Structures are given as structure tokens and as C-alpha cells.
């Protein structure tokens, strides 16, 4: 069993980016600048955005964090986006999801300039991804593709089962894995909450991407020997033995599944750190495109 070490791989990628930034600075070119918009005080979102800003500093990017109170109006959020779209200092920006209920997420994502949409969530960029045109790939799927590629996990002709059809992970994963590309050429089955006989399907899978958001959902009896497991889940589970009062659990029951797996991502330290590294990579691309 080999651990797909997202922490180490993301550190490698960040070192590559830092090197590119040094070169940019030596040439006197513009330093890449990422902005993040956070509305409200959701604990997990604050942690993720904080990690993104910290990663920017680590590789030598400029970063701007715009924190808005929970009760911010949709109109105000749209104004902030408009300002970021028009600010030549900002190469790329993200609006951390989920947004408070009173704000229309689709409207917000639509307002982001596709050339600054380093999350790759704008319909223009989703369409470009589906058509295999140059674009910003959404960071989590991009990170998973990179991990599969760097560990030379064979995907061509393999049966891949994706669990979860979210716009951020499951759907784009199913598209990318089926494309003619590195870590692609797979035969993909996209499963979801209405899928019948899921266990029969996962048992046939060479590779499983678990992205449904239910802690420890995928258990050892649901997979075959030699499977490759990508665990996208990250749920806070109450744990009185921890100082924080919780522990982080993936969508995979690691103990039972890892016994059968050839490759597996841990939680934490698997997909999560890769997401941040790929966001930086997209920001570097946004800056260099100018
Ligand atoms: N919420 C969960 N994942 C993500 C992500 O990749 N980007 C943004 N903006 N919000 C998220």
C-alpha cells in the first residue's frame, strides 16, 4: 500500500512555484497577486481561506483577504467582485463557498471575470474545461489529477467510480478522468445519492474518488483488492479526546479500506493540501497570461 502524500507533493509544487516567482521578480515583472473574499465566519471556511493566504506568502505571492460580515448584502458582494475585476493589481481571486443563504451563489460566480476566475467555477471556464480548451481547472480536481500523474497511477482504460456529483468536485472529476490527457482515458461511472446498488459498482472499481461528504462512508467491504482510493471528504467529527473537540474525517473508512488499497490518500494530508497548491498554480498562470 502506497500513501498518496498530498502534503509532500503540494510542498514540491509550491517549491516549483516559489522558484518561478523568484525568476519573475528578478526580471522585474509583476508579482502574482491572489485575492480571497470571505463572507461570514464559518469555521471551516475561515481555516481554508487562512491556509490559502498563508500559502501565497510562502511562495512569494501578494495576497489580499477581504472579510465581509455575514449580513453583507448580495449587492455589496457583487460590488466587491466588480472592483476586483477592474483592479489591475489583482491577477486572480476566489469567493469562498458556501455563501450565506441570502446570497445567490450562481449570480456571484457569474459576476467573476473568467480571466481572473482561478477557482475555475465560471460557466465559461467550466465549458472550456469540458471542451478541453485552455482554462483554469477547478483546484480540487486539478490537484487530484496532478497527484495521480506524479505517482504514475495508471488510469488509461481503468474503471473509475466517482461518488458525488457536486459542481466543485464530482462532476469535473468525471469529465477530466474521461478525457484524452495525463491521468485520463478512464472509463468513468458517476454515482450519487440516487444510485442503486452502489456497493456492486464500487466493488468493480480500479479507482474510486469519494466526494460525497459523509464521514467514513466507503468501507473495506465495498472495494476490491488493489484499488486506488482518492478521499475528498473532510468532515469535522465530534471527538472529546481532542483539544478542539473534533477530528477531521474523510469519506473513506481508512482503517478497513487501506488494507485492500494499492494507493490511498490520507485525511488530512491528501487531497486538501493539493487544492491549495493548484490554486497557486492557477494564479501564476493568470499572472503570466497578462
Ligand atoms: N469551498 C469548498 N471548496 C472550495 C473551493 O475550492 N473554492 C472555493 N472558493 N470555495 C470552496
Short mmCIF file of C-alpha atoms and ligand atoms in Angstrom, two decimals:
data_model
loop_
_atom_site.label_atom_id
_atom_site.label_comp_id
_atom_site.label_asym_id
_atom_site.label_seq_id
_atom_site.Cartn_x
_atom_site.Cartn_y
_atom_site.Cartn_z
CA UNK A 1 0.00 0.00 0.00
CA UNK A 2 1.35 3.41 -1.02
CA UNK A 3 0.12 6.62 0.59
CA UNK A 4 -0.55 9.34 -1.97
CA UNK A 5 1.13 12.05 0.07
CA UNK A 6 -0.60 15.31 -0.78
CA UNK A 7 1.32 17.21 1.85
CA UNK A 8 4.70 16.32 0.32
CA UNK A 9 3.51 16.66 -3.28
CA UNK A 10 1.96 20.06 -2.59
CA UNK A 11 5.21 21.15 -0.93
CA UNK A 12 7.08 20.10 -4.10
CA UNK A 13 4.65 22.09 -6.27
CA UNK A 14 4.88 25.12 -4.00
CA UNK A 15 8.69 24.96 -4.23
CA UNK A 16 8.39 24.93 -8.05
CA UNK A 17 6.06 27.94 -7.90
CA UNK A 18 8.36 29.80 -5.50
CA UNK A 19 11.20 29.30 -7.96
CA UNK A 20 9.08 30.71 -10.78
CA UNK A 21 8.18 33.71 -8.59
CA UNK A 22 11.86 34.40 -7.87
CA UNK A 23 12.50 34.44 -11.61
CA UNK A 24 9.56 36.79 -12.19
CA UNK A 25 10.85 39.17 -9.51
CA UNK A 26 14.42 39.03 -10.83
CA UNK A 27 13.14 40.04 -14.24
CA UNK A 28 11.26 42.95 -12.67
CA UNK A 29 7.87 41.57 -13.78
CA UNK A 30 4.69 41.84 -11.76
CA UNK A 31 4.41 39.64 -8.67
CA UNK A 32 1.34 37.34 -8.82
CA UNK A 33 -1.46 38.64 -6.59
CA UNK A 34 -4.36 36.49 -5.33
CA UNK A 35 -7.37 37.93 -3.52
CA UNK A 36 -9.89 35.93 -1.47
CA UNK A 37 -13.36 37.06 -0.46
CA UNK A 38 -14.82 35.53 2.69
CA UNK A 39 -18.38 36.34 3.72
CA UNK A 40 -19.32 35.41 7.29
CA UNK A 41 -17.48 33.44 9.95
CA UNK A 42 -17.97 29.76 9.02
CA UNK A 43 -15.19 27.94 10.91
CA UNK A 44 -14.08 25.63 8.10
CA UNK A 45 -14.16 28.44 5.51
CA UNK A 46 -12.04 30.67 7.75
CA UNK A 47 -9.50 27.85 8.10
CA UNK A 48 -9.37 27.23 4.32
CA UNK A 49 -9.05 30.90 3.40
CA UNK A 50 -6.39 31.40 6.06
CA UNK A 51 -4.42 28.47 4.60
CA UNK A 52 -4.73 29.95 1.09
CA UNK A 53 -3.37 33.33 2.21
CA UNK A 54 -0.54 31.66 4.14
CA UNK A 55 0.38 29.61 1.05
CA UNK A 56 0.56 32.84 -1.01
CA UNK A 57 3.07 34.31 1.41
CA UNK A 58 5.11 31.09 1.36
CA UNK A 59 5.63 31.17 -2.42
CA UNK A 60 6.18 34.94 -2.59
CA UNK A 61 2.79 35.99 -3.99
CA UNK A 62 0.99 39.13 -2.93
CA UNK A 63 -2.34 38.35 -1.26
CA UNK A 64 -5.41 40.30 -0.20
CA UNK A 65 -8.08 38.94 2.13
CA UNK A 66 -11.45 40.69 2.02
CA UNK A 67 -13.55 39.69 5.03
CA UNK A 68 -17.18 40.72 4.96
CA UNK A 69 -19.75 40.27 7.73
CA UNK A 70 -22.41 37.53 7.50
CA UNK A 71 -25.17 40.09 6.87
CA UNK A 72 -23.45 41.66 3.83
CA UNK A 73 -25.95 42.22 1.02
CA UNK A 74 -25.69 40.47 -2.32
CA UNK A 75 -25.37 43.89 -3.95
CA UNK A 76 -22.31 44.68 -1.83
CA UNK A 77 -20.66 41.34 -2.65
CA UNK A 78 -21.26 41.99 -6.35
CA UNK A 79 -19.70 45.44 -5.95
CA UNK A 80 -16.60 43.94 -4.32
CA UNK A 81 -16.31 41.49 -7.24
CA UNK A 82 -16.67 44.29 -9.76
CA UNK A 83 -13.85 46.19 -8.02
CA UNK A 84 -11.60 43.10 -8.10
CA UNK A 85 -12.43 42.53 -11.78
CA UNK A 86 -11.32 46.09 -12.53
CA UNK A 87 -8.26 46.18 -10.28
CA UNK A 88 -5.14 45.61 -12.43
CA UNK A 89 -3.10 44.69 -9.34
CA UNK A 90 -5.22 41.55 -8.80
CA UNK A 91 -4.37 38.64 -11.13
CA UNK A 92 -6.92 36.23 -9.76
CA UNK A 93 -9.44 35.93 -6.95
CA UNK A 94 -11.80 33.50 -5.29
CA UNK A 95 -15.04 33.84 -3.39
CA UNK A 96 -15.02 31.19 -0.68
CA UNK A 97 -18.07 28.92 -0.71
CA UNK A 98 -20.56 28.31 0.79
CA UNK A 99 -22.02 31.82 0.87
CA UNK A 100 -24.71 32.87 3.38
CA UNK A 101 -28.21 31.72 2.36
CA UNK A 102 -29.44 35.19 1.32
CA UNK A 103 -26.76 35.48 -1.38
CA UNK A 104 -27.31 33.83 -4.79
CA UNK A 105 -24.17 31.77 -5.36
CA UNK A 106 -24.73 31.41 -9.10
CA UNK A 107 -25.14 35.17 -9.53
CA UNK A 108 -21.90 35.76 -7.63
CA UNK A 109 -19.88 33.21 -9.61
CA UNK A 110 -21.28 34.62 -12.87
CA UNK A 111 -20.01 38.09 -11.90
CA UNK A 112 -16.35 37.00 -11.71
CA UNK A 113 -14.24 37.88 -14.76
CA UNK A 114 -13.43 34.44 -16.28
CA UNK A 115 -9.82 35.60 -16.81
CA UNK A 116 -9.48 36.10 -13.03
CA UNK A 117 -11.55 33.06 -12.03
CA UNK A 118 -8.69 30.98 -10.60
CA UNK A 119 -11.22 28.59 -8.98
CA UNK A 120 -12.48 27.72 -12.48
CA UNK A 121 -16.13 27.95 -11.38
CA UNK A 122 -17.43 30.43 -14.01
CA UNK A 123 -19.59 28.74 -16.69
CA UNK A 124 -17.14 29.96 -19.36
CA UNK A 125 -14.30 28.12 -17.66
CA UNK A 126 -16.41 25.02 -16.95
CA UNK A 127 -17.33 24.94 -20.64
CA UNK A 128 -13.71 25.40 -21.68
CA UNK A 129 -12.72 22.53 -19.40
CA UNK A 130 -15.40 20.26 -20.90
CA UNK A 131 -14.17 21.12 -24.41
CA UNK A 132 -10.51 20.58 -23.50
CA UNK A 133 -9.62 24.22 -24.19
CA UNK A 134 -7.02 26.14 -22.13
CA UNK A 135 -8.69 27.23 -18.87
CA UNK A 136 -8.36 27.32 -15.10
CA UNK A 137 -9.14 23.82 -13.87
CA UNK A 138 -11.03 23.78 -10.56
CA UNK A 139 -8.39 23.37 -7.87
CA UNK A 140 -9.53 20.15 -6.17
CA UNK A 141 -9.99 18.09 -9.36
CA UNK A 142 -6.77 19.62 -10.74
CA UNK A 143 -4.95 18.56 -7.57
CA UNK A 144 -6.27 15.00 -7.82
CA UNK A 145 -5.19 14.75 -11.49
CA UNK A 146 -1.75 16.04 -10.51
CA UNK A 147 -1.45 13.53 -7.66
CA UNK A 148 -2.42 10.62 -9.94
CA UNK A 149 0.06 11.82 -12.55
CA UNK A 150 3.00 12.36 -10.19
CA UNK A 151 2.54 8.95 -8.55
CA UNK A 152 2.14 7.40 -12.01
CA UNK A 153 -1.17 5.76 -11.11
CA UNK A 154 -2.37 4.04 -14.30
CA UNK A 155 -5.77 5.43 -15.32
CA UNK A 156 -5.94 4.56 -19.03
CA UNK A 157 -8.71 2.03 -19.64
CA UNK A 158 -9.35 1.66 -15.89
CA UNK A 159 -12.77 1.57 -14.28
CA UNK A 160 -13.12 4.72 -12.22
CA UNK A 161 -16.08 5.28 -9.93
CA UNK A 162 -16.72 8.83 -8.73
CA UNK A 163 -19.09 9.11 -5.76
CA UNK A 164 -20.77 12.52 -5.66
CA UNK A 165 -21.88 14.86 -8.46
CA UNK A 166 -21.03 18.27 -6.96
CA UNK A 167 -20.09 21.10 -9.32
CA UNK A 168 -16.82 21.60 -7.44
CA UNK A 169 -15.51 18.03 -7.37
CA UNK A 170 -17.55 15.04 -8.61
CA UNK A 171 -18.79 16.41 -11.93
CA UNK A 172 -15.47 17.95 -13.08
CA UNK A 173 -13.58 14.83 -11.89
CA UNK A 174 -15.78 12.62 -14.06
CA UNK A 175 -15.10 14.86 -17.07
CA UNK A 176 -11.33 15.14 -16.59
CA UNK A 177 -10.74 11.43 -15.95
CA UNK A 178 -12.57 10.51 -19.15
CA UNK A 179 -10.61 12.95 -21.32
CA UNK A 180 -7.63 12.12 -23.51
CA UNK A 181 -4.97 13.57 -21.21
CA UNK A 182 -2.44 12.72 -18.49
CA UNK A 183 -4.25 10.71 -15.78
CA UNK A 184 -7.20 10.44 -18.16
CA UNK A 185 -8.54 7.90 -20.66
CA UNK A 186 -10.51 6.15 -17.90
CA UNK A 187 -13.95 4.57 -18.15
CA UNK A 188 -15.88 6.66 -15.67
CA UNK A 189 -19.05 5.92 -13.72
CA UNK A 190 -20.51 8.94 -11.87
CA UNK A 191 -22.58 7.79 -8.90
CA UNK A 192 -24.71 9.83 -6.49
CA UNK A 193 -27.38 9.69 -3.82
CA UNK A 194 -29.94 8.11 -6.19
CA UNK A 195 -27.58 5.40 -7.46
CA UNK A 196 -28.89 1.89 -6.91
CA UNK A 197 -26.63 -0.94 -5.69
CA UNK A 198 -23.66 1.35 -5.13
CA UNK A 199 -21.64 -1.41 -3.48
CA UNK A 200 -21.90 -3.61 -6.58
CA UNK A 201 -20.48 -0.73 -8.61
CA UNK A 202 -17.67 0.26 -6.23
CA UNK A 203 -16.58 -3.39 -5.92
CA UNK A 204 -15.73 -3.35 -9.63
CA UNK A 205 -13.75 -0.11 -9.47
CA UNK A 206 -10.00 0.12 -10.09
CA UNK A 207 -10.05 3.70 -8.80
CA UNK A 208 -12.62 5.35 -6.51
CA UNK A 209 -12.98 9.08 -5.96
CA UNK A 210 -15.08 9.56 -2.82
CA UNK A 211 -16.56 13.06 -2.79
CA UNK A 212 -19.98 12.81 -1.17
CA UNK A 213 -19.32 14.49 2.16
CA UNK A 214 -20.35 11.70 4.53
CA UNK A 215 -17.69 10.76 7.07
CA UNK A 216 -16.21 7.26 6.63
CA UNK A 217 -18.93 6.23 4.16
CA UNK A 218 -16.75 3.96 1.99
CA UNK A 219 -15.82 0.83 3.93
CA UNK A 220 -13.49 -2.10 3.22
CA UNK A 221 -16.31 -4.45 2.15
CA UNK A 222 -17.22 -2.03 -0.68
CA UNK A 223 -13.87 -2.20 -2.52
CA UNK A 224 -11.74 -4.81 -4.27
CA UNK A 225 -8.11 -5.73 -3.63
CA UNK A 226 -5.61 -3.39 -5.31
CA UNK A 227 -7.99 -0.42 -5.58
CA UNK A 228 -6.75 3.17 -5.73
CA UNK A 229 -8.61 5.48 -3.35
CA UNK A 230 -8.94 9.25 -3.58
CA UNK A 231 -10.67 10.61 -0.48
CA UNK A 232 -12.00 14.14 -0.98
CA UNK A 233 -14.09 14.26 2.21
CA UNK A 234 -13.19 16.43 5.15
CA UNK A 235 -15.82 16.43 7.88
CA UNK A 236 -15.48 17.60 11.45
CA UNK A 237 -16.49 14.73 13.72
CA UNK A 238 -17.00 15.32 17.46
CA UNK A 239 -14.09 13.91 19.45
CA UNK A 240 -13.89 14.70 23.16
CA UNK A 241 -10.28 13.45 23.31
CA UNK A 242 -9.15 16.35 21.07
CA UNK A 243 -8.42 19.82 22.41
CA UNK A 244 -10.50 21.33 19.58
CA UNK A 245 -13.38 18.94 20.40
CA UNK A 246 -13.34 17.46 16.89
CA UNK A 247 -11.23 15.41 14.50
CA UNK A 248 -11.18 15.52 10.69
CA UNK A 249 -12.63 12.50 8.92
CA UNK A 250 -12.63 11.66 5.23
CA UNK A 251 -15.38 9.97 3.22
CA UNK A 252 -13.37 6.75 3.46
CA UNK A 253 -13.06 4.41 6.43
CA UNK A 254 -9.28 4.45 6.21
CA UNK A 255 -8.56 1.52 8.50
CA UNK A 256 -10.61 -1.06 6.59
CA UNK A 257 -10.12 0.32 3.06
CA UNK A 258 -6.36 0.85 3.30
CA UNK A 259 -5.88 -2.89 3.96
CA UNK A 260 -7.08 -3.59 0.40
CA UNK A 261 -5.76 -0.49 -1.39
CA UNK A 262 -2.69 -0.20 -3.60
CA UNK A 263 -2.76 3.61 -3.42
CA UNK A 264 -4.74 5.75 -0.97
CA UNK A 265 -4.88 9.41 0.05
CA UNK A 266 -4.96 10.13 3.80
CA UNK A 267 -7.20 12.72 5.51
CA UNK A 268 -5.79 15.14 6.41
CA UNK A 269 -2.68 15.42 4.21
CA UNK A 270 -4.06 14.05 0.94
CA UNK A 271 -6.31 15.99 -1.41
CA UNK A 272 -6.66 19.09 0.83
CA UNK A 273 -3.10 20.44 0.52
CA UNK A 274 -3.16 19.72 -3.23
CA UNK A 275 -6.17 22.01 -3.67
CA UNK A 276 -4.23 24.95 -2.30
CA UNK A 277 -1.14 24.22 -4.40
CA UNK A 278 -3.24 24.12 -7.59
CA UNK A 279 -4.96 27.41 -6.71
CA UNK A 280 -1.49 28.96 -6.57
CA UNK A 281 -0.64 27.35 -9.88
CA UNK A 282 -3.76 28.87 -11.45
CA UNK A 283 -2.86 32.28 -10.03
CA UNK A 284 0.63 32.04 -11.52
CA UNK A 285 -1.00 31.17 -14.85
CA UNK A 286 -3.41 34.10 -14.58
CA UNK A 287 -0.49 36.44 -13.95
CA UNK A 288 1.63 35.05 -16.79
CA UNK A 289 -1.29 35.22 -19.26
CA UNK A 290 -1.39 39.01 -18.99
N1 LIG B 1 -15.45 25.68 -0.77
C1 LIG B 1 -15.05 24.39 -0.77
N2 LIG B 1 -14.11 24.19 -1.71
C2 LIG B 1 -13.89 25.38 -2.30
C3 LIG B 1 -13.02 25.81 -3.34
O1 LIG B 1 -12.25 25.05 -3.94
N3 LIG B 1 -13.10 27.12 -3.66
C4 LIG B 1 -13.95 27.98 -3.05
N4 LIG B 1 -13.96 29.24 -3.45
N5 LIG B 1 -14.77 27.62 -2.09
C5 LIG B 1 -14.74 26.31 -1.71
#
